Amino acid sequence: MPNRSFDTMMNPPIENLLDKVDSKFSLVTLAARRARQI
């Protein structure tokens, strides 16, 4: 299967966000909290 590059609307990239939190779980928790605020 060839490697494919897809453009996404994710900005900032997840990799950059993971540098700011301890784990993916923390990132998901913060995103869920923000989604509830919106």
Short mmCIF file of N, CA and C in Angstrom, two decimals:
data_model
loop_
_atom_site.label_atom_id
_atom_site.label_comp_id
_atom_site.label_asym_id
_atom_site.label_seq_id
_atom_site.Cartn_x
_atom_site.Cartn_y
_atom_site.Cartn_z
N MET A 1 0.84 -1.17 0.00
CA MET A 1 0.00 0.00 0.00
C MET A 1 0.89 1.24 0.00
N PRO A 2 0.73 2.11 -0.96
CA PRO A 2 1.58 3.30 -1.03
C PRO A 2 1.25 4.29 0.08
N ASN A 3 2.28 5.02 0.49
CA ASN A 3 2.05 6.07 1.48
C ASN A 3 1.31 7.22 0.81
N ARG A 4 0.23 7.64 1.45
CA ARG A 4 -0.55 8.73 0.89
C ARG A 4 -0.52 9.91 1.85
N SER A 5 -0.48 11.07 1.29
CA SER A 5 -0.51 12.29 2.10
C SER A 5 -1.87 12.95 1.92
N PHE A 6 -2.55 13.19 3.03
CA PHE A 6 -3.86 13.80 2.97
C PHE A 6 -3.80 15.17 3.65
N ASP A 7 -4.40 16.15 3.02
CA ASP A 7 -4.54 17.45 3.65
C ASP A 7 -5.71 17.39 4.60
N THR A 8 -5.51 17.92 5.79
CA THR A 8 -6.59 17.94 6.77
C THR A 8 -6.80 19.36 7.26
N MET A 9 -7.87 19.56 7.99
CA MET A 9 -8.16 20.87 8.56
C MET A 9 -7.57 21.00 9.96
N MET A 10 -6.80 20.00 10.38
CA MET A 10 -6.23 20.01 11.72
C MET A 10 -5.11 21.04 11.81
N ASN A 11 -5.37 22.09 12.55
CA ASN A 11 -4.36 23.13 12.75
C ASN A 11 -4.50 23.64 14.17
N PRO A 12 -3.55 23.50 15.01
CA PRO A 12 -2.19 23.00 14.82
C PRO A 12 -2.15 21.48 14.73
N PRO A 13 -1.08 20.93 14.16
CA PRO A 13 -0.96 19.48 14.04
C PRO A 13 -0.95 18.79 15.41
N ILE A 14 -1.46 17.58 15.45
CA ILE A 14 -1.54 16.82 16.71
C ILE A 14 -0.16 16.65 17.33
N GLU A 15 0.86 16.47 16.50
CA GLU A 15 2.21 16.29 17.03
C GLU A 15 2.64 17.50 17.87
N ASN A 16 2.29 18.69 17.40
CA ASN A 16 2.64 19.90 18.16
C ASN A 16 1.87 19.98 19.46
N LEU A 17 0.62 19.55 19.45
CA LEU A 17 -0.19 19.58 20.67
C LEU A 17 0.32 18.56 21.69
N LEU A 18 0.77 17.41 21.21
CA LEU A 18 1.27 16.37 22.12
C LEU A 18 2.54 16.82 22.84
N ASP A 19 3.26 17.76 22.26
CA ASP A 19 4.45 18.30 22.93
C ASP A 19 4.07 19.12 24.17
N LYS A 20 2.83 19.60 24.22
CA LYS A 20 2.39 20.48 25.31
C LYS A 20 1.66 19.75 26.43
N VAL A 21 1.29 18.48 26.22
CA VAL A 21 0.58 17.71 27.24
C VAL A 21 1.34 16.42 27.54
N ASP A 22 0.93 15.74 28.62
CA ASP A 22 1.63 14.54 29.05
C ASP A 22 1.30 13.31 28.22
N SER A 23 0.04 13.23 27.73
CA SER A 23 -0.38 12.01 27.04
C SER A 23 -1.51 12.31 26.06
N LYS A 24 -1.80 11.35 25.22
CA LYS A 24 -2.92 11.49 24.30
C LYS A 24 -4.23 11.58 25.06
N PHE A 25 -4.32 10.86 26.19
CA PHE A 25 -5.53 10.91 27.00
C PHE A 25 -5.78 12.34 27.49
N SER A 26 -4.74 13.01 27.94
CA SER A 26 -4.87 14.40 28.39
C SER A 26 -5.35 15.30 27.25
N LEU A 27 -4.81 15.08 26.07
CA LEU A 27 -5.19 15.87 24.92
C LEU A 27 -6.67 15.67 24.59
N VAL A 28 -7.13 14.43 24.62
CA VAL A 28 -8.54 14.14 24.34
C VAL A 28 -9.44 14.76 25.40
N THR A 29 -9.01 14.69 26.66
CA THR A 29 -9.79 15.28 27.74
C THR A 29 -9.92 16.79 27.56
N LEU A 30 -8.83 17.44 27.23
CA LEU A 30 -8.87 18.89 27.01
C LEU A 30 -9.74 19.24 25.80
N ALA A 31 -9.65 18.45 24.75
CA ALA A 31 -10.46 18.71 23.56
C ALA A 31 -11.95 18.53 23.86
N ALA A 32 -12.29 17.52 24.66
CA ALA A 32 -13.69 17.30 25.02
C ALA A 32 -14.21 18.44 25.87
N ARG A 33 -13.39 18.92 26.80
CA ARG A 33 -13.80 20.05 27.64
C ARG A 33 -14.05 21.29 26.78
N ARG A 34 -13.16 21.53 25.83
CA ARG A 34 -13.32 22.69 24.94
C ARG A 34 -14.56 22.55 24.07
N ALA A 35 -14.83 21.34 23.59
CA ALA A 35 -16.01 21.11 22.76
C ALA A 35 -17.29 21.40 23.54
N ARG A 36 -17.31 21.05 24.82
CA ARG A 36 -18.48 21.35 25.65
C ARG A 36 -18.65 22.85 25.84
N GLN A 37 -17.54 23.58 25.94
CA GLN A 37 -17.62 25.04 26.09
C GLN A 37 -18.21 25.70 24.85
N ILE A 38 -17.85 25.16 23.71
CA ILE A 38 -18.33 25.73 22.44
C ILE A 38 -19.78 25.36 22.25
#
